[in-house]
PDB file of C-alpha atoms and ligand atoms in Angstrom:
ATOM      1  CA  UNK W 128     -15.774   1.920  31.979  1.00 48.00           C
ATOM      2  CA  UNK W 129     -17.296  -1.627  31.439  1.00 54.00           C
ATOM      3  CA  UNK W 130     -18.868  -2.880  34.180  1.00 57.00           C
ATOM      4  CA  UNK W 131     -17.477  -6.505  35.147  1.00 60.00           C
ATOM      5  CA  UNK W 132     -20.240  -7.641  36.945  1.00 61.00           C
ATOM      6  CA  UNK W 133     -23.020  -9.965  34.908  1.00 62.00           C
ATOM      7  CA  UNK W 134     -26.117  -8.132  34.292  1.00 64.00           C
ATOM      8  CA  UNK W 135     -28.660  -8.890  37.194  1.00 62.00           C
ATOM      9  CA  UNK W 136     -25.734  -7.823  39.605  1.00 64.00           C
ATOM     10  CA  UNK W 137     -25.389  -4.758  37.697  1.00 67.00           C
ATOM     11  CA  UNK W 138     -28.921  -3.544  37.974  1.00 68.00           C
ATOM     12  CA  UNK W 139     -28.650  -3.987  41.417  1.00 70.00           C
ATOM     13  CA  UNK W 140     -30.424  -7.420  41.556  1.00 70.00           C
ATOM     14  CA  UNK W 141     -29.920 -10.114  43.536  1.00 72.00           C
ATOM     15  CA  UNK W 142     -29.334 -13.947  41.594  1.00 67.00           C
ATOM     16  CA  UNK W 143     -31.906 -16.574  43.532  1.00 71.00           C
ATOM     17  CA  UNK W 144     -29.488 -19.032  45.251  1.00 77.00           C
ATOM     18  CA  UNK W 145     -29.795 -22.186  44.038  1.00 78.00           C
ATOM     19  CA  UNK W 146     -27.274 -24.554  45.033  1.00 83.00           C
ATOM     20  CA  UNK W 147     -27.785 -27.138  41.377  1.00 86.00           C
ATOM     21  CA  UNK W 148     -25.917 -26.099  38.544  1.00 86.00           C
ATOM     22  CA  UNK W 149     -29.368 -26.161  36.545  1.00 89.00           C
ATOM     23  CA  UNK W 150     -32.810 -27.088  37.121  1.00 89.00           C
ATOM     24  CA  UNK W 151     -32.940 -28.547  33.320  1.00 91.00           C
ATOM     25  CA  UNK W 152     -33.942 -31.969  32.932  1.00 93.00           C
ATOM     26  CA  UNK W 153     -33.591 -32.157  29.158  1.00 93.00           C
ATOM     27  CA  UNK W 154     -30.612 -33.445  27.381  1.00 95.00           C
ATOM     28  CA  UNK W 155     -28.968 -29.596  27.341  1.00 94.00           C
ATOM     29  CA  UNK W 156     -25.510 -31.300  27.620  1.00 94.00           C
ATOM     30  CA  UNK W 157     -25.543 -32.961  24.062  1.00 96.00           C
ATOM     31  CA  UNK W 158     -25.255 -30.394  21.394  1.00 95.00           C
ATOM     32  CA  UNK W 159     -21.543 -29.242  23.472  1.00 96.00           C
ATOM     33  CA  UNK W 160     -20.936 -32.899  23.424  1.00 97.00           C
ATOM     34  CA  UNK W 161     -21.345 -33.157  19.715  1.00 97.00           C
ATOM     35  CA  UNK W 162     -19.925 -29.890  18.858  1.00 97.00           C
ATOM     36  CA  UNK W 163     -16.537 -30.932  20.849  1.00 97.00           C
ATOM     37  CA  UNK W 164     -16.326 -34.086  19.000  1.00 98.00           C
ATOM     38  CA  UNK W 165     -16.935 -32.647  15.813  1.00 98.00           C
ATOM     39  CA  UNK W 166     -14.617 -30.121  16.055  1.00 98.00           C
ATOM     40  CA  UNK W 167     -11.932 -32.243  17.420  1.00 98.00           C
ATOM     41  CA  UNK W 168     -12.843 -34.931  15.061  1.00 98.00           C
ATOM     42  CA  UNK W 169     -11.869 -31.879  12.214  1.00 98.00           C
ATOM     43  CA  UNK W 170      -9.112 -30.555  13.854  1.00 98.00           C
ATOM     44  CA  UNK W 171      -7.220 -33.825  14.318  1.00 98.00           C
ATOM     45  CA  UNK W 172      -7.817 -34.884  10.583  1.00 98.00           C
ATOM     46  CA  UNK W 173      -6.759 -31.771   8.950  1.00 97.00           C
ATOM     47  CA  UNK W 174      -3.256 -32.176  11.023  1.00 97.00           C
ATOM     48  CA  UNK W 175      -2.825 -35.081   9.921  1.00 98.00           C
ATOM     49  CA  UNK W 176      -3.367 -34.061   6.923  1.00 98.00           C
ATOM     50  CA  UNK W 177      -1.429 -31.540   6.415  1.00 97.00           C
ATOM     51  CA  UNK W 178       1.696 -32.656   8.391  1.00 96.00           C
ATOM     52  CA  UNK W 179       1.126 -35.493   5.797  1.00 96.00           C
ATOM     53  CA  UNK W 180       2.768 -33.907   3.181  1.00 96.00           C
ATOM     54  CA  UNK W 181       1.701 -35.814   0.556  1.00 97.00           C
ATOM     55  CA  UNK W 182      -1.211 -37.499  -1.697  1.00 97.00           C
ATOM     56  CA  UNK W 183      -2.338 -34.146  -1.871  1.00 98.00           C
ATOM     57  CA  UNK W 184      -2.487 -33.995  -6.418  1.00 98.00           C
ATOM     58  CA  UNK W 185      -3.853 -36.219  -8.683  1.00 96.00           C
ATOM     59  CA  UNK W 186      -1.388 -36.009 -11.882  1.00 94.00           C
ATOM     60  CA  UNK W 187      -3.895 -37.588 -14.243  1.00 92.00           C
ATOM     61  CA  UNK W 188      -6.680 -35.887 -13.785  1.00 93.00           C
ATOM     62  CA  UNK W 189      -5.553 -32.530 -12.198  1.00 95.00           C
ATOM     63  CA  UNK W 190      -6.891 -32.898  -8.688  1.00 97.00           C
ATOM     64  CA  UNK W 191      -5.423 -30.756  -5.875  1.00 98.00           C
ATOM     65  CA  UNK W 192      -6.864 -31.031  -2.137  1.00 98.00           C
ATOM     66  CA  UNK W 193      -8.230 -27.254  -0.917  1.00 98.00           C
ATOM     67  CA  UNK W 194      -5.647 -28.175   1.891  1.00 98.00           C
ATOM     68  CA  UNK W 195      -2.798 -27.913   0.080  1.00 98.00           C
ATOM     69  CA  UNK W 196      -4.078 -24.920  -2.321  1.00 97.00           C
ATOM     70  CA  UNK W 197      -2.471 -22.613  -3.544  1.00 97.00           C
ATOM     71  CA  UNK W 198       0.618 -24.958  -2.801  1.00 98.00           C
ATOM     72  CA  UNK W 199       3.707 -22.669  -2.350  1.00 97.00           C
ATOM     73  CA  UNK W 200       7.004 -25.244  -0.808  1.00 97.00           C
ATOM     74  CA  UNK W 201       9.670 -25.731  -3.723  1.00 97.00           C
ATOM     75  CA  UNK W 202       8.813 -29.289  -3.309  1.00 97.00           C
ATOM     76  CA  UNK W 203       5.427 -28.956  -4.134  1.00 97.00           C
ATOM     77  CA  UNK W 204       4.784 -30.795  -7.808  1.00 97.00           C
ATOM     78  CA  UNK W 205       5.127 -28.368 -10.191  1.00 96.00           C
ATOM     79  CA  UNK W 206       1.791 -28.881 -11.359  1.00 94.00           C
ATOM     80  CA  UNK W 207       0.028 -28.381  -8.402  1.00 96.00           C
ATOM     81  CA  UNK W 208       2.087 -24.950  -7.916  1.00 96.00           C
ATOM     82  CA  UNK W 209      -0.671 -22.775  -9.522  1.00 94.00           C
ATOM     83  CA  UNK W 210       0.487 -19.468  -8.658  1.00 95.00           C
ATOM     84  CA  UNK W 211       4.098 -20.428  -8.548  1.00 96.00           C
ATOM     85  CA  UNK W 212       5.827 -21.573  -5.421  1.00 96.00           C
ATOM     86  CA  UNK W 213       8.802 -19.735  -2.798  1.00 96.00           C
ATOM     87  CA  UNK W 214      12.188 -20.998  -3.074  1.00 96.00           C
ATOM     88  CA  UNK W 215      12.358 -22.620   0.010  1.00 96.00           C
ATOM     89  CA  UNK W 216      10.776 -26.599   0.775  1.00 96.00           C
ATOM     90  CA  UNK W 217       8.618 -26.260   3.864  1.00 97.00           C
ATOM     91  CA  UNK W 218       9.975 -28.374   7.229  1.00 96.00           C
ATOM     92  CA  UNK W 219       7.378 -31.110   8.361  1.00 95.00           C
ATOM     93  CA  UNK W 220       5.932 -28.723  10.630  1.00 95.00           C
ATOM     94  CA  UNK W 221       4.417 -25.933   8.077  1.00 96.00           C
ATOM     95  CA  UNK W 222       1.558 -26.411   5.951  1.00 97.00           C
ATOM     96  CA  UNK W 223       2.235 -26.465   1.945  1.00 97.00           C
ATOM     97  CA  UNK W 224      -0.427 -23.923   2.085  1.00 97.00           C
ATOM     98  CA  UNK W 225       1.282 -21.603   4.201  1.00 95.00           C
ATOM     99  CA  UNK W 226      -0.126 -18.357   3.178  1.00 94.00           C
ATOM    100  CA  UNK W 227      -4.309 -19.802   3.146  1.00 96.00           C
ATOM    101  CA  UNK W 228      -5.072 -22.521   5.990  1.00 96.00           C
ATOM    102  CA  UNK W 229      -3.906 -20.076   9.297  1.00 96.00           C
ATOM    103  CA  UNK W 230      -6.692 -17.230   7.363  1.00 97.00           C
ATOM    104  CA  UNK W 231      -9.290 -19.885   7.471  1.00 97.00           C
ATOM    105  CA  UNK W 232      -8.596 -21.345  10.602  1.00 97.00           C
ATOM    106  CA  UNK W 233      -8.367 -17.410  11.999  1.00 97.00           C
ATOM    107  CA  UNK W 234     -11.769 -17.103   9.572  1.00 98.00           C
ATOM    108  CA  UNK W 235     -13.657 -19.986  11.265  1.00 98.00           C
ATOM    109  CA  UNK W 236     -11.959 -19.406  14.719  1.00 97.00           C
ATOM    110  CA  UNK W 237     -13.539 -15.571  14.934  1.00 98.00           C
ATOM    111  CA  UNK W 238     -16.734 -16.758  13.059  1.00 98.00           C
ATOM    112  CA  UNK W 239     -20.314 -15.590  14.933  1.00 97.00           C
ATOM    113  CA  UNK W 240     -21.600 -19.127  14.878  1.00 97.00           C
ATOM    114  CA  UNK W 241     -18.389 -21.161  15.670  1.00 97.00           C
ATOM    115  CA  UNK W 242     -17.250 -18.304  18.806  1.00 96.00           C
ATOM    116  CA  UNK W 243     -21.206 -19.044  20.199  1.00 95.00           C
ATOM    117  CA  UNK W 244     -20.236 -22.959  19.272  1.00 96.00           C
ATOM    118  CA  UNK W 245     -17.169 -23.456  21.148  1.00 96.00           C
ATOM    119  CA  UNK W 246     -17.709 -20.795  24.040  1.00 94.00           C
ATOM    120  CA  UNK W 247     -20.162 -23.613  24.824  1.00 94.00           C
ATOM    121  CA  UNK W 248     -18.824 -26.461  24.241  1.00 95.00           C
ATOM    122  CA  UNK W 249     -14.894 -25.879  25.497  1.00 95.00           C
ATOM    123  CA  UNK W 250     -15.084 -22.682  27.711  1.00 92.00           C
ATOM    124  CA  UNK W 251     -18.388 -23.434  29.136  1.00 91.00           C
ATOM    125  CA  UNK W 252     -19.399 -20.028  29.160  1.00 88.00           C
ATOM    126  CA  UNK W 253     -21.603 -20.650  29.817  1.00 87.00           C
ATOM    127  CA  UNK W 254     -22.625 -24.803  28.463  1.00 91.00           C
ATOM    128  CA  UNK W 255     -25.739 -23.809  27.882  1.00 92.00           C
ATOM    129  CA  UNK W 256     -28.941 -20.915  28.824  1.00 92.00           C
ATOM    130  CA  UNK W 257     -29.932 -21.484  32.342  1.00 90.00           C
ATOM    131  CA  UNK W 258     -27.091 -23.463  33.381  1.00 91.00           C
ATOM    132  CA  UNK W 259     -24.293 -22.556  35.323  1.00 88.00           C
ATOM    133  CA  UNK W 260     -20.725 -21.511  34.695  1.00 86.00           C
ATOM    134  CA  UNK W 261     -17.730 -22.479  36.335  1.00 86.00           C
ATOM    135  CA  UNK W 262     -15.966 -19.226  35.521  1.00 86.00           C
ATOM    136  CA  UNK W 263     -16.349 -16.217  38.358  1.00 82.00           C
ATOM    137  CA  UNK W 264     -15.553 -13.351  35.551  1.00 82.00           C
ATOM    138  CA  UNK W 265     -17.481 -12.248  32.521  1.00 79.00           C
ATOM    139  CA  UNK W 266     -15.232  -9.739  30.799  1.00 82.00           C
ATOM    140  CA  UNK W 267     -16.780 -10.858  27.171  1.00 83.00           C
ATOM    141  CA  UNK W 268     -14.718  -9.644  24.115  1.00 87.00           C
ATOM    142  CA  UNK W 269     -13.661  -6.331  25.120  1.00 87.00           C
ATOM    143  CA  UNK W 270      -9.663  -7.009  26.312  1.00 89.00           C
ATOM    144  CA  UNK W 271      -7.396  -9.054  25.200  1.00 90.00           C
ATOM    145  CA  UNK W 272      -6.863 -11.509  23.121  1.00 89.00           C
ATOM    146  CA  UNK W 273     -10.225 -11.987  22.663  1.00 90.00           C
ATOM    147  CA  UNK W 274     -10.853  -8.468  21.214  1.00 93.00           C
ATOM    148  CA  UNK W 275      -9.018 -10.025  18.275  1.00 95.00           C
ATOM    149  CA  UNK W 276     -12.772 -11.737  17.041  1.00 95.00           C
ATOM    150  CA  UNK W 277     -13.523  -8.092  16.095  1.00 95.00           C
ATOM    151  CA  UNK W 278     -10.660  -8.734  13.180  1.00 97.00           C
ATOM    152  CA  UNK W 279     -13.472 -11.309  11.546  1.00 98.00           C
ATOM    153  CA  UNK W 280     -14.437  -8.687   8.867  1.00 96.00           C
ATOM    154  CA  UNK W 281     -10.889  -8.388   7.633  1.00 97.00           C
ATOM    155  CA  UNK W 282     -10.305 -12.103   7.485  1.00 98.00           C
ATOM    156  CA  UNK W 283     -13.758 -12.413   5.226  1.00 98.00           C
ATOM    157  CA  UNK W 284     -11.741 -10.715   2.550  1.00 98.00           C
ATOM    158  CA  UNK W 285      -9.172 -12.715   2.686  1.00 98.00           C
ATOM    159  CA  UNK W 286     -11.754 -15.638   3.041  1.00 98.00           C
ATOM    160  CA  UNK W 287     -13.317 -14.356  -0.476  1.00 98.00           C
ATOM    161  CA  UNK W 288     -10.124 -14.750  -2.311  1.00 98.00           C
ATOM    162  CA  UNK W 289      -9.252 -18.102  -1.121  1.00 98.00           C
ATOM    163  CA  UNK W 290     -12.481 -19.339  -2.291  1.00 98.00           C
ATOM    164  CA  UNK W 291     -12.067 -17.234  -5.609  1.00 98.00           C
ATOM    165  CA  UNK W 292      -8.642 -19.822  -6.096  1.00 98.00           C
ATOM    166  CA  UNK W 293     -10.257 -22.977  -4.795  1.00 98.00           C
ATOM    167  CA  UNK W 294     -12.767 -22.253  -7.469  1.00 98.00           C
ATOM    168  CA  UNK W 295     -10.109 -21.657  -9.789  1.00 97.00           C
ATOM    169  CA  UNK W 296      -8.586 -25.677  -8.715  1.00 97.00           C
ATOM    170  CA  UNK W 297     -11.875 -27.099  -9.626  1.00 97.00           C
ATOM    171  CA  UNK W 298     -12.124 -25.296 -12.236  1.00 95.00           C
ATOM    172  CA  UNK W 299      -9.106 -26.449 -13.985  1.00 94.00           C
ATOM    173  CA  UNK W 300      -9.292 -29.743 -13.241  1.00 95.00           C
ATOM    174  CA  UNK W 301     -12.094 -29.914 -15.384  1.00 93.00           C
ATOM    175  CA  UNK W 302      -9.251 -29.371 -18.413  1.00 88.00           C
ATOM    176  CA  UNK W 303      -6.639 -31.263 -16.690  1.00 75.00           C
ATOM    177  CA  UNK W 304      -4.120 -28.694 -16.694  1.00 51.00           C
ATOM    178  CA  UNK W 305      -5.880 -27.008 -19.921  1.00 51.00           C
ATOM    179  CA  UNK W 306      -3.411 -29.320 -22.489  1.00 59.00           C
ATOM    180  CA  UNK W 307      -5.703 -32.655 -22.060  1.00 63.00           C
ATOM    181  CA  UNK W 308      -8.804 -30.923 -23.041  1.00 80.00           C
ATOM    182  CA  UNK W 309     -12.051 -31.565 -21.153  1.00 87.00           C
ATOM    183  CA  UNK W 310     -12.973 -34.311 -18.807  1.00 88.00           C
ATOM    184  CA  UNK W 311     -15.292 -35.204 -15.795  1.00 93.00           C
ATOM    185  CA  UNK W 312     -14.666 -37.670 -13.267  1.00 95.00           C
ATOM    186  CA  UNK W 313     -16.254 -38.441  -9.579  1.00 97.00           C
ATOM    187  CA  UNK W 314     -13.674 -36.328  -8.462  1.00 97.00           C
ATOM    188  CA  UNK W 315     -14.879 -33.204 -10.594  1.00 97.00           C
ATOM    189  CA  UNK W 316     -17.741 -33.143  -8.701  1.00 97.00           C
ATOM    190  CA  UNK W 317     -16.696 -33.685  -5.314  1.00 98.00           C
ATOM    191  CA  UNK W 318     -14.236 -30.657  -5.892  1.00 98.00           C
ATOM    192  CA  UNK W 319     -17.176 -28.297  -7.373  1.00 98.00           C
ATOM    193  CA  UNK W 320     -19.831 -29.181  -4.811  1.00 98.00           C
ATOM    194  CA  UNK W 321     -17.235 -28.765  -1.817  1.00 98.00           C
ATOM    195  CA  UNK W 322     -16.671 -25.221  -3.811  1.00 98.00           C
ATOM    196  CA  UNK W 323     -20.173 -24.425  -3.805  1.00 98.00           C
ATOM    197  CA  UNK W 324     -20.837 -25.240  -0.336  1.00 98.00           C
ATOM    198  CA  UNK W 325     -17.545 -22.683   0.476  1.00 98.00           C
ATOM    199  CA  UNK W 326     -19.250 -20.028  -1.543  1.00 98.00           C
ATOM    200  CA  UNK W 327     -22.809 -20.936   0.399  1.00 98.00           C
ATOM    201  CA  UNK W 328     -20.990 -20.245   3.892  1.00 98.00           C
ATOM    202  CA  UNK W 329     -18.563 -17.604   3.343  1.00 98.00           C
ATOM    203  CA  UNK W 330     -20.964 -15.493   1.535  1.00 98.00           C
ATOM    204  CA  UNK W 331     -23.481 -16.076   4.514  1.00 98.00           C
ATOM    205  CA  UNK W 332     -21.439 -14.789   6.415  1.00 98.00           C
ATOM    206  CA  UNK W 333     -22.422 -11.761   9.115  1.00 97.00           C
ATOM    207  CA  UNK W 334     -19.884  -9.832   8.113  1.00 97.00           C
ATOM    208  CA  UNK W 335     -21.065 -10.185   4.264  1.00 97.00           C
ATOM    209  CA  UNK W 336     -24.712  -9.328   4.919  1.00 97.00           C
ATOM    210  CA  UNK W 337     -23.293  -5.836   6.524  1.00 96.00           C
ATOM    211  CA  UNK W 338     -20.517  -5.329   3.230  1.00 95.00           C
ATOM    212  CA  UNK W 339     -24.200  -5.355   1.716  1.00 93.00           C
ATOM    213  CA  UNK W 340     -26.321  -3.876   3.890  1.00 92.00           C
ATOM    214  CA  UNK W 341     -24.890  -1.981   6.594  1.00 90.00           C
ATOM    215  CA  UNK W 342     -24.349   1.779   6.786  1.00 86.00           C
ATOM    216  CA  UNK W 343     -27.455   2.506   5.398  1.00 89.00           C
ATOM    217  CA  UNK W 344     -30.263   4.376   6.156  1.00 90.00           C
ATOM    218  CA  UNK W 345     -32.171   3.322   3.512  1.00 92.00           C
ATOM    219  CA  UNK W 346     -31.774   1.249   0.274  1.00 92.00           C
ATOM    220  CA  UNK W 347     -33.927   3.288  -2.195  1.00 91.00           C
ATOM    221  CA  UNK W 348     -32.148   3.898  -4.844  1.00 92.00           C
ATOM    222  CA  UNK W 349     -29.810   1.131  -4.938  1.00 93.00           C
ATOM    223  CA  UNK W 350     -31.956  -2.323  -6.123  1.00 95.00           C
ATOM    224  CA  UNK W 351     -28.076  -4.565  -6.672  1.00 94.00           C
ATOM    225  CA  UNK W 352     -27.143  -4.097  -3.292  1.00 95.00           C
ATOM    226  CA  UNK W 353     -30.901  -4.580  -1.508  1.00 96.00           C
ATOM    227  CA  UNK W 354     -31.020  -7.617  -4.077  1.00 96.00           C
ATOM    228  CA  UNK W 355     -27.593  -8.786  -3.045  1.00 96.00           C
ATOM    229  CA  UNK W 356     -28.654  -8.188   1.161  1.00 96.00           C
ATOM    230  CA  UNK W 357     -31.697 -10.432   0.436  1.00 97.00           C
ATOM    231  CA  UNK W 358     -29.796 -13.143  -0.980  1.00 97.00           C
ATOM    232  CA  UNK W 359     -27.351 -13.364   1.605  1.00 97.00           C
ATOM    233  CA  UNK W 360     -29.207 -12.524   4.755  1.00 97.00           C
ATOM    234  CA  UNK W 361     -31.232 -15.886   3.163  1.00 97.00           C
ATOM    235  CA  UNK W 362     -28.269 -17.699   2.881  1.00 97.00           C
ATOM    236  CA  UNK W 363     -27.463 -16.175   6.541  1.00 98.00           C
ATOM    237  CA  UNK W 364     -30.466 -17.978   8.182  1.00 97.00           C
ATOM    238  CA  UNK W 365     -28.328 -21.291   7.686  1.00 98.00           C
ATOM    239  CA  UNK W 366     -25.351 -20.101   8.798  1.00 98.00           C
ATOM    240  CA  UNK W 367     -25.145 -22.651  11.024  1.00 98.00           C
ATOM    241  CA  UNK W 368     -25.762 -25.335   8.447  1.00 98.00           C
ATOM    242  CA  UNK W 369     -23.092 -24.276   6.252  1.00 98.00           C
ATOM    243  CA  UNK W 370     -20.913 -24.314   8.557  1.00 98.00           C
ATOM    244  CA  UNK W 371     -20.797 -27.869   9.836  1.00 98.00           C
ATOM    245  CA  UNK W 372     -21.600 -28.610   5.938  1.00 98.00           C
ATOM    246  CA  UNK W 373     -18.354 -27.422   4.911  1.00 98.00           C
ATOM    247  CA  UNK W 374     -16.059 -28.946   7.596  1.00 98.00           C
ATOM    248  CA  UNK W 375     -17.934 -32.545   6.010  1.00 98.00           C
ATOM    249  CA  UNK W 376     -17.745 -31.268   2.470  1.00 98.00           C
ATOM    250  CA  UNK W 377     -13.592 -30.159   3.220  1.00 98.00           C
ATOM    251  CA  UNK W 378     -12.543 -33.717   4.734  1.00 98.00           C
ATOM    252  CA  UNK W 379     -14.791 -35.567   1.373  1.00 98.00           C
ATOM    253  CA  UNK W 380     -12.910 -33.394  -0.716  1.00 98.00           C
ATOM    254  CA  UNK W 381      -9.386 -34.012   1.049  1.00 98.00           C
ATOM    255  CA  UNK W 382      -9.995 -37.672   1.380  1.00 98.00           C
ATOM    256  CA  UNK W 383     -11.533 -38.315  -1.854  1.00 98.00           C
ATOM    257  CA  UNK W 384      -8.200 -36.648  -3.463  1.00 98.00           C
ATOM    258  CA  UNK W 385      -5.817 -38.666  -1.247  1.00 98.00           C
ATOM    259  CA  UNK W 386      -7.581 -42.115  -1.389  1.00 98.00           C
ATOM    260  CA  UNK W 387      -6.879 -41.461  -5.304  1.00 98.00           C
ATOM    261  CA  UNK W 388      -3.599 -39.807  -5.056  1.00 98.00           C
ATOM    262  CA  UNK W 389      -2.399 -42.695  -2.947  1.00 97.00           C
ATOM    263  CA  UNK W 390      -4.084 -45.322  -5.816  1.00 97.00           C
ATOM    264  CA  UNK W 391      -6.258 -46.977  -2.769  1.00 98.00           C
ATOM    265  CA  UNK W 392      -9.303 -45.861  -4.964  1.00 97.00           C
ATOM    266  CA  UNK W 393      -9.702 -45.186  -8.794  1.00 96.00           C
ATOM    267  CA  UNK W 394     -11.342 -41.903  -9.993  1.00 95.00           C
ATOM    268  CA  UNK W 395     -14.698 -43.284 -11.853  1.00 95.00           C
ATOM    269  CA  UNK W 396     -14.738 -41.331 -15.199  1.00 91.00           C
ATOM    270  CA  UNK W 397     -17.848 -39.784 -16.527  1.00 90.00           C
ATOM    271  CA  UNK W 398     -16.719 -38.051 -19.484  1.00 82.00           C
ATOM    272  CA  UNK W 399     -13.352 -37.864 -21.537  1.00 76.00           C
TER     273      UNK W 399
HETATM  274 FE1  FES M 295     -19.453 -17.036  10.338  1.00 66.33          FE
HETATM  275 FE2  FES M 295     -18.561 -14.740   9.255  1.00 66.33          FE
HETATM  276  S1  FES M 295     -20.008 -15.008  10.795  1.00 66.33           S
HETATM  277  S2  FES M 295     -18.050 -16.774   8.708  1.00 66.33           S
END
């Protein structure tokens, strides 16, 4: 059975009693504080966002926001639908993108760096090393519901092939819809780098780096999948980086499509 008790207790070890809730004196308290108003900053936006509804394709030039792709309500414009949509229109309250946002938000929710993120920064468990917690329990991930994060690996797949069709989006805007022939505008290139980016953090992810790597005693023999490990255990170093990249590079994309969707901005053409 799992022991409840944190680990000093447990070896039989008495904590010193120290009645402040840390003996720190530098500014421990401000990476929480940024990473709260970061993520809320994110969170709030992409509601809006989404509940939004709208300014979410750019007929001329082909430009559909990642969050509204793939975009699956009957009232979706039909050329934004590119994998078809169901035959029912959405209420306010669901996303167009029904079927990709709650995997990413499940993705980025059960993520290694984001769990060690906001176990910090909202559930103060603890805020940071050497100070203290306000919570009497450690029970960690082993019960319920937060034996769920163990479903991360599964929802990397799924991560993979929502990339794979948000590459696909940037990739045919470059053609406008294929019949206009080929073009490249500001937007182009905020869709591909904020594609990029995606690939550089999903495919640093930890649960990658073991698709690669783990379950293996050795890698002689097999020079793709040592050459693949490398790659993405150095991509896996800046996990961290990728991650608050791509909540920046997400809201540029989504903005960037609305603000020209909306015609409060023109889409600066670089060729065709
Ligand atoms: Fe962060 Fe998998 S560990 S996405």
């Amino acid at each position: 059975m799992t022991s409840t008790l944190p680990p000093p207790e447990r070896a039989g070890l008495k904590r010193p009693r120290i009645a402040a809730r840390t003996l720190r004196t530098d500014r421990w308290w401000a990476g929480p504080v940024w990473t709260v108003l970061g993520l809320t900053a994110f969170l709030v936006y992409g509601l809006v966002r989404v509940l939004q509804q709208d300014n979410y394709w750019v007929a001329d030039y082909h430009y559909l926001t990642p969050f509204y792709s793939p975009c699956l309500s009957a009232s979706c414009v039909p050329e934004s639908a590119h994998f078809g949509t169901l035959p029912w229109e959405f209420p306010w309250f669901l996303p167009y993108a029904l079927f990709s946002l709650p995997f990413l938000l499940l993705f980025r929710f059960t993520c290694y760096y984001y769990r060690k993120a906001y176990y910090r920064a909202f559930w103060q468990a603890p805020t940071a090393c050497a100070v203290r917690e306000p919570h009497g329990r450690y029970t960690g991930e082993s019960r319920f519901p937060m034996i769920g994060q163990n479903l991360h690996r599964y929802f990397f797949y799924i991560a993979v092939v929502i990339s794979l069709i948000n590459t696909y989006d940037a990739g045919l805007a470059l053609y406008g819809g294929l019949a206009d022939g080929f073009g490249v505008g500001l937007g182009n290139l905020v869709l591909i780098a904020n594609v990029v980016l995606l690939w550089a953090y999903t495919l640093s992810c930890h649960s990658c780096r073991h698709v690669f790597g783990g379950r293996l005693n050795s890698f002689g023999g097999k020079p793709v999948r040592y050459w693949m490990w490398t790659q993405i255990s150095r991509l896996n170093t800046r996990h961290m980086t990728w991650a608050w990249i791509t909540l920046g590079s997400l809201v540029l994309a989504d903005l960037y499509v609305a603000l020209v969707a909306s015609g409060t901005i023109t889409d600066p053409r670089i060729f065709g």
